[in-house]
JSON list of C-alpha atoms in Angstrom, two decimals:
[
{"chain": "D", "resi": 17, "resn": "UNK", "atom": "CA", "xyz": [-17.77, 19.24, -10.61]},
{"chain": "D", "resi": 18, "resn": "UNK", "atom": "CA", "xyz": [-16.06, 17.91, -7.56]},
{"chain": "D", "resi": 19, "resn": "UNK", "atom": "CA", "xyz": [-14.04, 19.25, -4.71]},
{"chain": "D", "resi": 20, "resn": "UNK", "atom": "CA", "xyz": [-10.57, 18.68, -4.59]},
{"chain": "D", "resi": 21, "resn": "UNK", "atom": "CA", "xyz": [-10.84, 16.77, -1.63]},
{"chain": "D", "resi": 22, "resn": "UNK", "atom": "CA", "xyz": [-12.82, 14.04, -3.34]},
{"chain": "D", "resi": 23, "resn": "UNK", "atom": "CA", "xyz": [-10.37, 13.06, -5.56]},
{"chain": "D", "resi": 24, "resn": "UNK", "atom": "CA", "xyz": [-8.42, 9.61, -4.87]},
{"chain": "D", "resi": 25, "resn": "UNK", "atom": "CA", "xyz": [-5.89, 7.85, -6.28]},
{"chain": "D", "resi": 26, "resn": "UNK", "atom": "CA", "xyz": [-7.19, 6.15, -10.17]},
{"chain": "D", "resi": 27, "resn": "UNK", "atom": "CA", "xyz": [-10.29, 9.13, -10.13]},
{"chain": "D", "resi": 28, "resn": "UNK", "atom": "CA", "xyz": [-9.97, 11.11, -13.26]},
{"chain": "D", "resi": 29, "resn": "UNK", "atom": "CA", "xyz": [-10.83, 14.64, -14.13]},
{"chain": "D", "resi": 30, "resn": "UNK", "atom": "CA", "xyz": [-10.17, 17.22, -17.06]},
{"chain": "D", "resi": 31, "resn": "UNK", "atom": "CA", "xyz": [-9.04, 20.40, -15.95]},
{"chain": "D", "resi": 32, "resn": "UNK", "atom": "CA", "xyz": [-7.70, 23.10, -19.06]},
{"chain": "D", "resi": 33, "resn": "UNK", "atom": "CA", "xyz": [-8.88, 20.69, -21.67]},
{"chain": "D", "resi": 34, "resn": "UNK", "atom": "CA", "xyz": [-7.04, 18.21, -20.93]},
{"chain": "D", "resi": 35, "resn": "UNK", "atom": "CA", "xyz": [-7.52, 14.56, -19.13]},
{"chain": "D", "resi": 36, "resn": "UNK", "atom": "CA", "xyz": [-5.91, 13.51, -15.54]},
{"chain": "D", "resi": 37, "resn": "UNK", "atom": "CA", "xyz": [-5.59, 10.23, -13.55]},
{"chain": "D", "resi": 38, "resn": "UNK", "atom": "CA", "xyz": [-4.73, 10.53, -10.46]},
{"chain": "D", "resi": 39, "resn": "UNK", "atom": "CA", "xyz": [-1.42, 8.78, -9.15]},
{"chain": "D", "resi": 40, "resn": "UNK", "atom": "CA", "xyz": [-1.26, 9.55, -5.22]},
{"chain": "D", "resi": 41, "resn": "UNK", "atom": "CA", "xyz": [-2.77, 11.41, -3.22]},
{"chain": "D", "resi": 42, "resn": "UNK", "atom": "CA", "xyz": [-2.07, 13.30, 0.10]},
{"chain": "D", "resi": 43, "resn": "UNK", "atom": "CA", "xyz": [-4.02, 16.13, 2.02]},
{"chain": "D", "resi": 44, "resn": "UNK", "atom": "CA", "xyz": [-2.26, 19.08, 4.57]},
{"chain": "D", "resi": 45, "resn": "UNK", "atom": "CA", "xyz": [-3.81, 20.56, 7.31]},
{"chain": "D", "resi": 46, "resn": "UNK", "atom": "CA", "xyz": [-1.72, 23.34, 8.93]},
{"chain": "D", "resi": 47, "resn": "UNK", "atom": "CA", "xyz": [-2.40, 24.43, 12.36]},
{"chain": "D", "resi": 48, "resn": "UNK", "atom": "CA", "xyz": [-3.86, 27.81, 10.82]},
{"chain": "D", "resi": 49, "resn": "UNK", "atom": "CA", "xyz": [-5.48, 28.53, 7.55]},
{"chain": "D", "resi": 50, "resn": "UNK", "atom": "CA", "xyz": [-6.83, 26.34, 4.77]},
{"chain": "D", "resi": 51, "resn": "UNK", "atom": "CA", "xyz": [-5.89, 22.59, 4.06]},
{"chain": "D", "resi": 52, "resn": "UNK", "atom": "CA", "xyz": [-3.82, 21.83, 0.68]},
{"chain": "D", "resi": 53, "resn": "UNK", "atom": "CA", "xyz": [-4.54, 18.50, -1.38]},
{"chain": "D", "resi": 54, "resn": "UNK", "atom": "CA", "xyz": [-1.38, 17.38, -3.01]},
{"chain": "D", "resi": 55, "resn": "UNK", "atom": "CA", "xyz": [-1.69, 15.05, -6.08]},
{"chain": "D", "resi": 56, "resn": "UNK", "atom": "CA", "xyz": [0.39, 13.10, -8.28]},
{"chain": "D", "resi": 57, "resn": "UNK", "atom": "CA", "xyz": [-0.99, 13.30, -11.91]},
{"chain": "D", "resi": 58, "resn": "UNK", "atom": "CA", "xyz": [-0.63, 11.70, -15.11]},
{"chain": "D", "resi": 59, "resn": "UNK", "atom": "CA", "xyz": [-1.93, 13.28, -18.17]},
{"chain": "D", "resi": 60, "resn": "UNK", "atom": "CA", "xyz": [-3.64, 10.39, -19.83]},
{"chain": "D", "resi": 61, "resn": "UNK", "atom": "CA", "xyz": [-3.07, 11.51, -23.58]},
{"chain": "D", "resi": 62, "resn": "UNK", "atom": "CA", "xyz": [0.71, 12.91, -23.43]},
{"chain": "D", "resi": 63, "resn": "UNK", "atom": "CA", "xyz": [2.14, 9.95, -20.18]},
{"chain": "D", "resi": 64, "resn": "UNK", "atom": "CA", "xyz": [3.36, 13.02, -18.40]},
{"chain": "D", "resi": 65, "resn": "UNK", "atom": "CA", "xyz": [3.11, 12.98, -14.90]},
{"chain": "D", "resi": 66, "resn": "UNK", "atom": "CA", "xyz": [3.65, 16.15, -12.61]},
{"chain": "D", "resi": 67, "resn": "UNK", "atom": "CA", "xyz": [2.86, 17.18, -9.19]},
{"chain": "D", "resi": 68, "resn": "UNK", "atom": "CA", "xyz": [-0.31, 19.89, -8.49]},
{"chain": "D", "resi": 69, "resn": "UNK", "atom": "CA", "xyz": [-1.06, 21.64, -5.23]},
{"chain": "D", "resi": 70, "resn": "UNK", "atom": "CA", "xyz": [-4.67, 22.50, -4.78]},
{"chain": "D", "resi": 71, "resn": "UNK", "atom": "CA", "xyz": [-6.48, 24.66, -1.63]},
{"chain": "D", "resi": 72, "resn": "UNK", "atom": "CA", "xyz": [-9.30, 22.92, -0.02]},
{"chain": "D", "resi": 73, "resn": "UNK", "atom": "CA", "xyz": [-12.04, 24.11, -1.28]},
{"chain": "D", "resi": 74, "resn": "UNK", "atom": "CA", "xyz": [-11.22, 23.99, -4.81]},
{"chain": "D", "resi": 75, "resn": "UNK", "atom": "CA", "xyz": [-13.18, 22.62, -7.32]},
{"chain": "D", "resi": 76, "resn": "UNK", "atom": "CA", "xyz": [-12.46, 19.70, -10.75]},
{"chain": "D", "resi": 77, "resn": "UNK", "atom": "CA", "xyz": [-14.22, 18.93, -13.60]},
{"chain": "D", "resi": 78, "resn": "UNK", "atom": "CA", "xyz": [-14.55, 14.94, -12.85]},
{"chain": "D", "resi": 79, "resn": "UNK", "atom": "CA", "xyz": [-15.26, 12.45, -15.91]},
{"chain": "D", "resi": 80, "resn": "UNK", "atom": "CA", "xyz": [-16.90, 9.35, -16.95]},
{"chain": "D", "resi": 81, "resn": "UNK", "atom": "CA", "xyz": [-14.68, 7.17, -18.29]},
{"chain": "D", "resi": 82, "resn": "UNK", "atom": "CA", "xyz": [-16.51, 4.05, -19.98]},
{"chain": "D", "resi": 83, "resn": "UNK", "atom": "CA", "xyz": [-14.44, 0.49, -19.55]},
{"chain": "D", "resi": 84, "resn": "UNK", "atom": "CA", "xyz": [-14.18, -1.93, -22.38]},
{"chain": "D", "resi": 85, "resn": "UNK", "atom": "CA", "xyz": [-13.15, -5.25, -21.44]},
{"chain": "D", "resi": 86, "resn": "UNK", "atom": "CA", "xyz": [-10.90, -6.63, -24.11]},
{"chain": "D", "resi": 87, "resn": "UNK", "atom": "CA", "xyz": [-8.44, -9.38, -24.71]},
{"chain": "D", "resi": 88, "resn": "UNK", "atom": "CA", "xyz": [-4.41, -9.18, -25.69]},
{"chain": "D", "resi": 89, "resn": "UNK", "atom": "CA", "xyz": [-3.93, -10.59, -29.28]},
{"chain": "D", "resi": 90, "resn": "UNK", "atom": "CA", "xyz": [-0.53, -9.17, -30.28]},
{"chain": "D", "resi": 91, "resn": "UNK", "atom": "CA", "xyz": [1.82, -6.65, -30.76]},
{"chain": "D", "resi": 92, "resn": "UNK", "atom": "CA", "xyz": [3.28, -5.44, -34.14]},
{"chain": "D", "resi": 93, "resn": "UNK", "atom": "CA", "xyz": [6.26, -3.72, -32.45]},
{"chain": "D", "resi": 94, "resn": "UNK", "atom": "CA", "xyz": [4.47, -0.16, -32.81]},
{"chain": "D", "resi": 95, "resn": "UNK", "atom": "CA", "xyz": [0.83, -0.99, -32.07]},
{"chain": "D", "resi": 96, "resn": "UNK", "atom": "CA", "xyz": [-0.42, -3.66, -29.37]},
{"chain": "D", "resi": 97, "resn": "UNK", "atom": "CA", "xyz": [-4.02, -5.03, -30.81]},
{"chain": "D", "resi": 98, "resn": "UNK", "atom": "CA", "xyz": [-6.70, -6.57, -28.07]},
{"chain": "D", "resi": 99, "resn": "UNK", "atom": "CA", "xyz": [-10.37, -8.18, -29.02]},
{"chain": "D", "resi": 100, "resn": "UNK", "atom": "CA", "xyz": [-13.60, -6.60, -27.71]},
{"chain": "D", "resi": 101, "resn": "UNK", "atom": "CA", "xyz": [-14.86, -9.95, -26.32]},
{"chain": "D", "resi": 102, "resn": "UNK", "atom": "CA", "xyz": [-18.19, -8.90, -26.95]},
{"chain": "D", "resi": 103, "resn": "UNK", "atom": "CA", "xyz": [-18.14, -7.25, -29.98]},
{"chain": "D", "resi": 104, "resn": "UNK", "atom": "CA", "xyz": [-15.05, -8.87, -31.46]},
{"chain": "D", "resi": 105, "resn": "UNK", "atom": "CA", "xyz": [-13.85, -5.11, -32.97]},
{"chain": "D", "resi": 106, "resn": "UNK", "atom": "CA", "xyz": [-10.47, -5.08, -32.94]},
{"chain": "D", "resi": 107, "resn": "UNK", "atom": "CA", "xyz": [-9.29, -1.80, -31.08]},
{"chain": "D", "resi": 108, "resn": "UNK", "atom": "CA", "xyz": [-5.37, -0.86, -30.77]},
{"chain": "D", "resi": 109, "resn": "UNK", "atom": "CA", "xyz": [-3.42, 0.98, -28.81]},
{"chain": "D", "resi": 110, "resn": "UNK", "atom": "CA", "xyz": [0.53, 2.91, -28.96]},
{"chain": "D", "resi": 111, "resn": "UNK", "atom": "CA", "xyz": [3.05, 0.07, -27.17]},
{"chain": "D", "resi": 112, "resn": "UNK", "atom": "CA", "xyz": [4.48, 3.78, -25.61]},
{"chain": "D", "resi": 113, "resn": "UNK", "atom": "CA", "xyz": [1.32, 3.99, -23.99]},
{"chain": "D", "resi": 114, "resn": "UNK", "atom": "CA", "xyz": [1.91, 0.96, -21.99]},
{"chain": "D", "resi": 115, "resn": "UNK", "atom": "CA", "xyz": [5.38, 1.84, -21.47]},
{"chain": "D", "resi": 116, "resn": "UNK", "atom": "CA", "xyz": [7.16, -1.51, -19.34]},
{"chain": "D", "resi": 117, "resn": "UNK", "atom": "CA", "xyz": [3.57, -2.60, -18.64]},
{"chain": "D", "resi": 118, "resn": "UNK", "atom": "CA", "xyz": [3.54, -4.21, -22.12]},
{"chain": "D", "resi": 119, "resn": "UNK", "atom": "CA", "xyz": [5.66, -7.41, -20.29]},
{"chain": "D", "resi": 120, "resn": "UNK", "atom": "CA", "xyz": [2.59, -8.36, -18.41]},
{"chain": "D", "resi": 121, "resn": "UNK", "atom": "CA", "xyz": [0.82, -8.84, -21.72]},
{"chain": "D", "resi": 122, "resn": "UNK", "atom": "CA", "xyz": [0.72, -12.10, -23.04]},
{"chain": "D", "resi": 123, "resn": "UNK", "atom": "CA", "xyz": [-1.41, -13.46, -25.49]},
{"chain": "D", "resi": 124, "resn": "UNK", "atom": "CA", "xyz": [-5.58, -14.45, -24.47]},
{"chain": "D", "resi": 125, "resn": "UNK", "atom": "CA", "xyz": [-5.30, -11.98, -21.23]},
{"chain": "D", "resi": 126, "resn": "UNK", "atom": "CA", "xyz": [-7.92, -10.16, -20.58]},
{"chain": "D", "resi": 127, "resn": "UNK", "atom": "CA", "xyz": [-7.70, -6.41, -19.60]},
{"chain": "D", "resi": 128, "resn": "UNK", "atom": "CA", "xyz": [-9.96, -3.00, -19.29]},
{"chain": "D", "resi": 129, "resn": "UNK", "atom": "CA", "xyz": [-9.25, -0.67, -21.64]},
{"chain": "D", "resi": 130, "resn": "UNK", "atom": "CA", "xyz": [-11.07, 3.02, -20.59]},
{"chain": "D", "resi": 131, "resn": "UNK", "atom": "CA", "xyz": [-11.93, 5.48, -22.87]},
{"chain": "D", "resi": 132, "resn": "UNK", "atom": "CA", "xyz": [-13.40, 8.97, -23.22]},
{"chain": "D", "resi": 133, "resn": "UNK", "atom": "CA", "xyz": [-15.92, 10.16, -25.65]},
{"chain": "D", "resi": 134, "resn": "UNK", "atom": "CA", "xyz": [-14.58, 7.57, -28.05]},
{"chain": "D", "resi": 135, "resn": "UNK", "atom": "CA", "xyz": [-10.63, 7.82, -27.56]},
{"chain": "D", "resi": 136, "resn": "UNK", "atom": "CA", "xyz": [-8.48, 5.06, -25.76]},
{"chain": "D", "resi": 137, "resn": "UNK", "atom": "CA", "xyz": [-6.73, 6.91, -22.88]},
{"chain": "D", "resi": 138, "resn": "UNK", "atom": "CA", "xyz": [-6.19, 4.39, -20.08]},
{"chain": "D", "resi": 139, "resn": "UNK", "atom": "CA", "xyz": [-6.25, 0.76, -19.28]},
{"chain": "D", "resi": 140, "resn": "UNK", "atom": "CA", "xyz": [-6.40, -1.23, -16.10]},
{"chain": "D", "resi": 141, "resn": "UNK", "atom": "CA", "xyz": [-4.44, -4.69, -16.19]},
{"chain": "D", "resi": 142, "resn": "UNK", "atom": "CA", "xyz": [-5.40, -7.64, -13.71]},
{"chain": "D", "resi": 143, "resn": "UNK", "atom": "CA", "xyz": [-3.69, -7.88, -10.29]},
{"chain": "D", "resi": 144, "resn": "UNK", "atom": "CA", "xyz": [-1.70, -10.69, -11.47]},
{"chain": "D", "resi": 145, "resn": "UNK", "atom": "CA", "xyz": [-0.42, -12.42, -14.28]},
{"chain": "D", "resi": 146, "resn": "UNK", "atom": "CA", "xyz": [1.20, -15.80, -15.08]},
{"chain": "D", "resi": 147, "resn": "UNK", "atom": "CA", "xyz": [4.41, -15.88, -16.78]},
{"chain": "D", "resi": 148, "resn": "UNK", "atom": "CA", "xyz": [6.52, -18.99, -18.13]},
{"chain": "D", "resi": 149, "resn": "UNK", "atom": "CA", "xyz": [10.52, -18.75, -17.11]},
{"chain": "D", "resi": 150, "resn": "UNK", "atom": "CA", "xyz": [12.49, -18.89, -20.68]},
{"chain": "D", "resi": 151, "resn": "UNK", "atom": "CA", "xyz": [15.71, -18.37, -18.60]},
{"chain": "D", "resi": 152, "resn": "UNK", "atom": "CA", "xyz": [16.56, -19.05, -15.39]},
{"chain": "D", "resi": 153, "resn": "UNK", "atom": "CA", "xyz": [20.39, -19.84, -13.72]},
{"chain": "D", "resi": 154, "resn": "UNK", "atom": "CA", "xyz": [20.51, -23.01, -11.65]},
{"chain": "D", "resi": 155, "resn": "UNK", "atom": "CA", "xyz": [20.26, -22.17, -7.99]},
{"chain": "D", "resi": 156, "resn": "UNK", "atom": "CA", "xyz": [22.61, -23.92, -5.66]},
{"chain": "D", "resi": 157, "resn": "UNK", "atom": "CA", "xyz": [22.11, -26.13, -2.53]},
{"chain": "D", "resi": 158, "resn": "UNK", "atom": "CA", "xyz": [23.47, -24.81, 0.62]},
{"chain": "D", "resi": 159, "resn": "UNK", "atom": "CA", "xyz": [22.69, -20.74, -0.96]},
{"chain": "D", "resi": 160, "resn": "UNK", "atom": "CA", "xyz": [19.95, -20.25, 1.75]},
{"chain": "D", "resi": 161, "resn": "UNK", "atom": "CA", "xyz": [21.29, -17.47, 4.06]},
{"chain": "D", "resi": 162, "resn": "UNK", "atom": "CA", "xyz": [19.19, -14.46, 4.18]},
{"chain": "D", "resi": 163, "resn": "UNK", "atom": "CA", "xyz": [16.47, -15.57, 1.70]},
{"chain": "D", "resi": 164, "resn": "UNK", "atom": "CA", "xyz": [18.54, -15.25, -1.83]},
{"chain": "D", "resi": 165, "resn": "UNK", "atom": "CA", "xyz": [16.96, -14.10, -5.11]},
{"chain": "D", "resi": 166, "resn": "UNK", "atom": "CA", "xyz": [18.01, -14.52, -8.48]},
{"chain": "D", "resi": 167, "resn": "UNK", "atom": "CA", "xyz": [16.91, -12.98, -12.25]},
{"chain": "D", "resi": 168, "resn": "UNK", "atom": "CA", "xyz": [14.79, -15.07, -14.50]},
{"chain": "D", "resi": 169, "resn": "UNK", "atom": "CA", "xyz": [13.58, -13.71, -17.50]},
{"chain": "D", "resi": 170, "resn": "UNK", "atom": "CA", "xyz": [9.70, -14.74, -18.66]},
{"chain": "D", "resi": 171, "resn": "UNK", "atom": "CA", "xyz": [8.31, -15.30, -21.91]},
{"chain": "D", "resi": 172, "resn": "UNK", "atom": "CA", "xyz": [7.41, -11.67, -22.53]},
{"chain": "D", "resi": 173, "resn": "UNK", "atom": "CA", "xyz": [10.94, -10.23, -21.42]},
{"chain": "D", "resi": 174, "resn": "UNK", "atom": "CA", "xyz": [9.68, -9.89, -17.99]},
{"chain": "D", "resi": 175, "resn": "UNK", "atom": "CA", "xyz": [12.91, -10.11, -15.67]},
{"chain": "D", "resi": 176, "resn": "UNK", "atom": "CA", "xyz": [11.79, -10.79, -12.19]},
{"chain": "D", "resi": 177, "resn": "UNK", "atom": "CA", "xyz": [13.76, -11.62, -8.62]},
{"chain": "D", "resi": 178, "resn": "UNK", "atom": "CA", "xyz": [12.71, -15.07, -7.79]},
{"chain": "D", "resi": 179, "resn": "UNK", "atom": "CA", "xyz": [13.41, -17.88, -5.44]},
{"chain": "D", "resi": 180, "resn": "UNK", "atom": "CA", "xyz": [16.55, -20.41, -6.19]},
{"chain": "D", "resi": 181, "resn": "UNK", "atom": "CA", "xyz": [14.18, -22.96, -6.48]},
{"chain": "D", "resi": 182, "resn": "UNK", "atom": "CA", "xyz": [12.27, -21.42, -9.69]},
{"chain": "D", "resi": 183, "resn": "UNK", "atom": "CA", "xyz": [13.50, -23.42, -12.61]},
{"chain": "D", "resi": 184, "resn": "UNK", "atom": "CA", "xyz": [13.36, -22.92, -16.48]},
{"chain": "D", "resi": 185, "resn": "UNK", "atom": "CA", "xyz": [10.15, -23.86, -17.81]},
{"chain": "D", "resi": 186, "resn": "UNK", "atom": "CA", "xyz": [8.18, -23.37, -14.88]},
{"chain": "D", "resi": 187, "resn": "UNK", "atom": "CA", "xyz": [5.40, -20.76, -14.42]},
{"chain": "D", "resi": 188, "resn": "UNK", "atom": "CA", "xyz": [5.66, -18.11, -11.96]},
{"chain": "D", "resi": 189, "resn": "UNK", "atom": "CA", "xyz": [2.79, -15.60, -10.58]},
{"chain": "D", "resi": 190, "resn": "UNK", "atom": "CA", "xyz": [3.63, -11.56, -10.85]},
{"chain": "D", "resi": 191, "resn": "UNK", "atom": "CA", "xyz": [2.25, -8.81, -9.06]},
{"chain": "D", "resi": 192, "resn": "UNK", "atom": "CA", "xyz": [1.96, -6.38, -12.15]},
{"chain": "D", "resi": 193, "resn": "UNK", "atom": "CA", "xyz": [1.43, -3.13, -9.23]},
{"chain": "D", "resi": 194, "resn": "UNK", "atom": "CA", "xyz": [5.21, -3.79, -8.60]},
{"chain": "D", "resi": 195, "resn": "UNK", "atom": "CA", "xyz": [6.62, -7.00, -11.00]},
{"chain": "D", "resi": 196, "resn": "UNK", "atom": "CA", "xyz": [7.53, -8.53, -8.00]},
{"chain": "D", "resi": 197, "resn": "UNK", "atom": "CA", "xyz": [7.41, -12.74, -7.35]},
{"chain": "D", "resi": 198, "resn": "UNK", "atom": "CA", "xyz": [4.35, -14.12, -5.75]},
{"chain": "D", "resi": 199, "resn": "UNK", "atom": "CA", "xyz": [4.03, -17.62, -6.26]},
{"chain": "D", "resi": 200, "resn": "UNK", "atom": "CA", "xyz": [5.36, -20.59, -8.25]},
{"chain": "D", "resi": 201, "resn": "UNK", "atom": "CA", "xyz": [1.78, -21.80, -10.07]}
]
């Protein structure tokens, strides 16, 4: 068990059976009386995510999750299937579990799935990912005032704000936190 005030944004915990990640996290001290913790959760077998309020002082049942480093192989429109690199098992996972995190998936990436006493509940992609432009408007010379953007659209369905200079065919670096542009690669 843990005090409330431990907890931290990607920390997990169980509390009435079932299994939390933590999303944000923010702590309140009044002038008088006890500090609250305020955290953003997501249940990590139903994808619901609600607000809790917690006194200071308060305690959680924290968990071990254990990580299984796996790679993308495909999706079958209701099931995405990864590789245990080690083991080569063949795990899977509900797309609706990824939810729009599925366009950072492409095929050979390597990502941690976590689970918990056996069952999949969580999975940690990298920082970034690199995506090939499938379509992509030409950008136009002289279209420089106040740093422009314009939609591409990747190989996985990605659509991201890029540059003018980003052309079809090229590969571009995304921030999966956020799906924002970093760099052309």
């Amino acid at each position: 068990m843990i005090e409330v005030t431990q907890l931290r944004p990607r920390s997990t915990y169980t509390e009435d059976g079932e299994l939390f990640k933590v999303l944000s996290y923010s702590h309140n001290k009044p002038g008088r009386g006890n500090a609250t913790i305020r955290v953003t959760v997501r249940n990590l077998r139903t994808g619901t995510t609600r607000d809790t309020t917690y006194n200071s002082g308060e305690r959680v049942q924290d968990i071990e999750v254990d990580k299984l480093e796996v790679e993308y192989l495909y999706d079958d429109g209701e099931f995405l299937h990864f590789m245990d690199t080690t083991t080569y098992e063949q795990p899977q996972l509900r797309r609706d579990v990824f939810g729009d995190d599925a366009y950072y998936l492409k095929e050979g990436l390597t990502i941690t799935l976590n689970s918990f006493e056996g069952e999949m509940i969580d999975y940690v992609l990298p920082n970034t990912v690199d995506l090939k432009v499938v379509e992509a408007d030409p950008g136009f010379a002289g279209d420089t005032a106040n740093n422009p953007m314009k939609r591409i659209k990747t190989e996985t369905g990605l659509e991201v704000a890029v540059p003018l200079f980003i052309n079809q065919g090229e590969t571009i670096r995304v921030k999966t936190e956020d799906g924002s542009y970093q760099t052309r690669v």
